[in-house]
Amino acid sequence: MAAARDEISDAAFRLFGIQGYAATSVDDIASEAGVSRSTFFRSFGSKEAVIFPDHDEILGRVEERLRSSPADAGLAAVTDAVKIVLFHYVAEGERARERYGLTSTVPALRERELVSGARYQRLFRRYLSHWADASPEAELRAEMTAAAVVAAHNRVLRRWLRRECTDPQREIEQALAAVHRTFADESEASIGMLVVPAGVPASAVEKAVKRALEGIAVRNLDQ
Amino acid sequence: MAAARDEISDAAFRLFGIQGYAATSVDDIASEAGVSRSTFFRSFGSKEAVIFPDHDEILGRVEERLRSSPADAGLAAVTDAVKIVLFHYVAEGERARERYGLTSTVPALRERELVSGARYQRLFRRYLSHWADASPEAELRAEMTAAAVVAAHNRVLRRWLRRECTDPQREIEQALAAVHRTFADESEASIGMLVVPAGVPASAVEKAVKRALEGIAVRNLDQ
DNA sequence: CAATGAGTGAGACTAAGTGTCATACGGCAT
DNA sequence: ATGCCGTATGACACTTAGTCTCACTCATTG
């Protein structure tokens, strides 16, 4: 059952690696996997889908993670959920890199991947704008935030796929901290106000500001 | 030549409106337009592409706009360029709304549109990260910024398509001002500091802050 | 043993997309 | 006017993705 799916997926990656994507027909994959064309299309709806075998499952896990988070979790829940996606691919290891080789070569597959990313973004936006108030500004903010979270994920993932990054854990934390820094709203990030009595030296002001900014970064990381 | 393209595109929209997208074959469109199947596929590479007849042209105009902007233009050039896209669709009027009806109904067309948006985002990212320094933080920032610009555009466009917005000009300016507010870097946005002597009433402080924030929005608009 | 139901294979069918070849049309030089 | 050439078109064949239907197998259950 599930073994058949893996069998087919493996066969597909094998043939794509040898002959290329376009030159490999669904019939080729099916016979390589020892199943019929019918079962291929029953297992995966399309030739493209065989490259992304467990996308629906990940999306489901992400959605559940968001659903089970408290209403006031806000951005933190989303940045947390996106790590599920990243670490899933990292855990796949070489298979993820094979997929990357295909998606960066074959336009149709690249587009398919893009569509997957957009589904996450849509999900994030829905949750973020649901948590926030209903003002138009808040909705635009939610949309931008969702886009930024996905962008951060994509960036780290791409770097890892290209072996430009050895510690995806650290990089995603940093990238998401940057997202927090620019998007965490007032209820999460306390508004700081610096009251400077006349006569305080500029160096002391500078020091205080720096310390305050570092504090924001650190707090967002731990939250 | 170009007239044949328009003829085909019109015929396609006509039939899609009557029979729906799936129920209309390329043969139907070709005979409705009075051309052969061959010319259809020569004019548009695929059945989906007939919905987005001048996408390549817009992308070209956007790219040229970016190419011709000075190296220190930064975010302003990109937010300016994205208006080309928005106003093109707004100028299309009802045709754009017909397209929206199709893209919100037919998954394949929605995906295609998504891919178009991603091309803009990619373009913006390339220019933003080219203008900025090469640090990893700057590149992530460029990626997030590009995503935010596209998100802002998408939001305003969608609202206009749904007739939820009567003044797209004003809304896009506001939305892009929000992007500027969160992403304009220090060289573009002057850092404001509010020094509050003890004894000043809170209402006066609030007023001053509000005025300052409005000022930022306006300045970013004009730049 | 009979019945049910899920998974599979075989095969027909539609339609998108590609490639080839022949033809018609419009300009251009002789 | 005639012959030539490049371009746009139409006709047609072909491949392949994706859908649908029907028949078969096999394991479970009453």
PDB file of N, CA, C and O (backbone and C1' of nucleotides) in Angstrom, chain A residues 24-26 37 41-42 45-47, chain D residues 15-23:
ATOM      1  N   THR A  24      11.340  10.510 -19.745  1.00  0.00           N
ATOM      2  CA  THR A  24      10.774   9.385 -19.008  1.00  0.00           C
ATOM      3  C   THR A  24       9.262   9.491 -18.995  1.00  0.00           C
ATOM      4  O   THR A  24       8.708  10.455 -18.481  1.00  0.00           O
ATOM      5  N   SER A  25       8.605   8.512 -19.582  1.00  0.00           N
ATOM      6  CA  SER A  25       7.142   8.540 -19.604  1.00  0.00           C
ATOM      7  C   SER A  25       6.585   7.837 -18.374  1.00  0.00           C
ATOM      8  O   SER A  25       7.290   7.102 -17.685  1.00  0.00           O
ATOM      9  N   VAL A  26       5.327   8.073 -18.132  1.00  0.00           N
ATOM     10  CA  VAL A  26       4.682   7.424 -16.999  1.00  0.00           C
ATOM     11  C   VAL A  26       4.715   5.913 -17.179  1.00  0.00           C
ATOM     12  O   VAL A  26       4.877   5.167 -16.200  1.00  0.00           O
ATOM     13  N   ARG A  37       0.066   1.262 -15.238  1.00  0.00           N
ATOM     14  CA  ARG A  37      -0.162   2.685 -15.403  1.00  0.00           C
ATOM     15  C   ARG A  37      -1.304   3.161 -14.503  1.00  0.00           C
ATOM     16  O   ARG A  37      -1.256   4.239 -13.928  1.00  0.00           O
ATOM     17  N   PHE A  41      -1.348   6.309 -11.587  1.00  0.00           N
ATOM     18  CA  PHE A  41      -2.213   7.492 -11.499  1.00  0.00           C
ATOM     19  C   PHE A  41      -3.145   7.426 -10.300  1.00  0.00           C
ATOM     20  O   PHE A  41      -3.689   8.440  -9.892  1.00  0.00           O
ATOM     21  N   ARG A  42      -3.333   6.232  -9.753  1.00  0.00           N
ATOM     22  CA  ARG A  42      -4.114   6.179  -8.524  1.00  0.00           C
ATOM     23  C   ARG A  42      -3.279   6.639  -7.334  1.00  0.00           C
ATOM     24  O   ARG A  42      -3.757   7.329  -6.448  1.00  0.00           O
ATOM     25  N   GLY A  45      -1.560  11.675  -8.519  1.00  0.00           N
ATOM     26  CA  GLY A  45      -2.504  12.157  -9.514  1.00  0.00           C
ATOM     27  C   GLY A  45      -1.870  12.518 -10.842  1.00  0.00           C
ATOM     28  O   GLY A  45      -2.537  12.548 -11.863  1.00  0.00           O
ATOM     29  N   SER A  46      -0.561  12.784 -10.821  1.00  0.00           N
ATOM     30  CA  SER A  46       0.068  13.245 -12.054  1.00  0.00           C
ATOM     31  C   SER A  46       1.538  12.844 -12.055  1.00  0.00           C
ATOM     32  O   SER A  46       2.084  12.416 -11.046  1.00  0.00           O
ATOM     33  N   LYS A  47       2.148  13.006 -13.195  1.00  0.00           N
ATOM     34  CA  LYS A  47       3.570  12.699 -13.310  1.00  0.00           C
ATOM     35  C   LYS A  47       4.398  13.622 -12.424  1.00  0.00           C
ATOM     36  O   LYS A  47       5.386  13.212 -11.832  1.00  0.00           O
TER      37      LYS A  47
ATOM     38  P    DT D  15       4.057   7.704 -32.304  1.00  0.00           P
ATOM     39  O5'  DT D  15       4.287   8.534 -30.966  1.00  0.00           O
ATOM     40  C5'  DT D  15       5.247   9.584 -30.953  1.00  0.00           C
ATOM     41  C4'  DT D  15       5.112  10.390 -29.683  1.00  0.00           C
ATOM     42  C3'  DT D  15       4.916   9.537 -28.421  1.00  0.00           C
ATOM     43  O3'  DT D  15       5.806  10.004 -27.423  1.00  0.00           O
ATOM     44  C1'  DT D  15       3.185  11.146 -28.595  1.00  0.00           C
ATOM     45  P    DT D  16       6.082   9.093 -26.116  1.00  0.00           P
ATOM     46  O5'  DT D  16       5.141   9.760 -25.013  1.00  0.00           O
ATOM     47  C5'  DT D  16       5.194  11.163 -24.835  1.00  0.00           C
ATOM     48  C4'  DT D  16       4.024  11.611 -23.998  1.00  0.00           C
ATOM     49  C3'  DT D  16       3.663  10.670 -22.832  1.00  0.00           C
ATOM     50  O3'  DT D  16       3.468  11.468 -21.691  1.00  0.00           O
ATOM     51  C1'  DT D  16       1.745  11.213 -24.055  1.00  0.00           C
ATOM     52  P    DA D  17       3.645  10.896 -20.204  1.00  0.00           P
ATOM     53  O5'  DA D  17       2.616  11.813 -19.415  1.00  0.00           O
ATOM     54  C5'  DA D  17       2.592  13.198 -19.691  1.00  0.00           C
ATOM     55  C4'  DA D  17       1.238  13.802 -19.377  1.00  0.00           C
ATOM     56  C3'  DA D  17       0.621  13.382 -18.058  1.00  0.00           C
ATOM     57  O3'  DA D  17       0.002  14.525 -17.492  1.00  0.00           O
ATOM     58  C1'  DA D  17      -0.839  12.788 -19.824  1.00  0.00           C
ATOM     59  P    DG D  18      -0.396  14.519 -15.953  1.00  0.00           P
ATOM     60  O5'  DG D  18      -1.883  13.973 -16.009  1.00  0.00           O
ATOM     61  C5'  DG D  18      -2.860  14.803 -16.611  1.00  0.00           C
ATOM     62  C4'  DG D  18      -4.136  14.038 -16.837  1.00  0.00           C
ATOM     63  C3'  DG D  18      -4.688  13.257 -15.636  1.00  0.00           C
ATOM     64  O3'  DG D  18      -5.966  13.802 -15.330  1.00  0.00           O
ATOM     65  C1'  DG D  18      -4.873  12.020 -17.620  1.00  0.00           C
ATOM     66  P    DT D  19      -6.879  13.182 -14.173  1.00  0.00           P
ATOM     67  O5'  DT D  19      -8.021  12.434 -14.991  1.00  0.00           O
ATOM     68  C5'  DT D  19      -8.663  13.105 -16.062  1.00  0.00           C
ATOM     69  C4'  DT D  19      -9.802  12.250 -16.617  1.00  0.00           C
ATOM     70  C3'  DT D  19     -10.627  11.520 -15.553  1.00  0.00           C
ATOM     71  O3'  DT D  19     -12.005  11.680 -15.874  1.00  0.00           O
ATOM     72  C1'  DT D  19      -9.815   9.973 -17.128  1.00  0.00           C
ATOM     73  P    DC D  20     -13.095  11.233 -14.814  1.00  0.00           P
ATOM     74  O5'  DC D  20     -13.676   9.901 -15.456  1.00  0.00           O
ATOM     75  C5'  DC D  20     -13.747   9.795 -16.875  1.00  0.00           C
ATOM     76  C4'  DC D  20     -14.102   8.374 -17.296  1.00  0.00           C
ATOM     77  C3'  DC D  20     -14.858   7.558 -16.234  1.00  0.00           C
ATOM     78  O3'  DC D  20     -15.994   6.962 -16.827  1.00  0.00           O
ATOM     79  C1'  DC D  20     -12.996   6.342 -17.047  1.00  0.00           C
ATOM     80  P    DT D  21     -17.091   6.319 -15.815  1.00  0.00           P
ATOM     81  O5'  DT D  21     -17.230   4.879 -16.451  1.00  0.00           O
ATOM     82  C5'  DT D  21     -16.917   4.686 -17.842  1.00  0.00           C
ATOM     83  C4'  DT D  21     -16.571   3.235 -18.103  1.00  0.00           C
ATOM     84  C3'  DT D  21     -17.275   2.232 -17.180  1.00  0.00           C
ATOM     85  O3'  DT D  21     -17.813   1.186 -17.963  1.00  0.00           O
ATOM     86  C1'  DT D  21     -14.974   1.809 -17.190  1.00  0.00           C
ATOM     87  P    DC D  22     -18.922   0.232 -17.279  1.00  0.00           P
ATOM     88  O5'  DC D  22     -18.221  -1.192 -17.396  1.00  0.00           O
ATOM     89  C5'  DC D  22     -17.457  -1.500 -18.566  1.00  0.00           C
ATOM     90  C4'  DC D  22     -16.488  -2.631 -18.269  1.00  0.00           C
ATOM     91  C3'  DC D  22     -17.044  -3.713 -17.327  1.00  0.00           C
ATOM     92  O3'  DC D  22     -16.808  -4.991 -17.884  1.00  0.00           O
ATOM     93  C1'  DC D  22     -14.947  -2.975 -16.577  1.00  0.00           C
ATOM     94  P    DA D  23     -17.580  -6.232 -17.248  1.00  0.00           P
ATOM     95  O5'  DA D  23     -16.390  -7.252 -16.982  1.00  0.00           O
ATOM     96  C5'  DA D  23     -15.296  -7.308 -17.894  1.00  0.00           C
ATOM     97  C4'  DA D  23     -14.066  -7.826 -17.170  1.00  0.00           C
ATOM     98  C3'  DA D  23     -14.353  -8.987 -16.208  1.00  0.00           C
ATOM     99  O3'  DA D  23     -13.390 -10.006 -16.402  1.00  0.00           O
ATOM    100  C1'  DA D  23     -13.212  -7.263 -15.076  1.00  0.00           C
TER     101       DA D  23
END
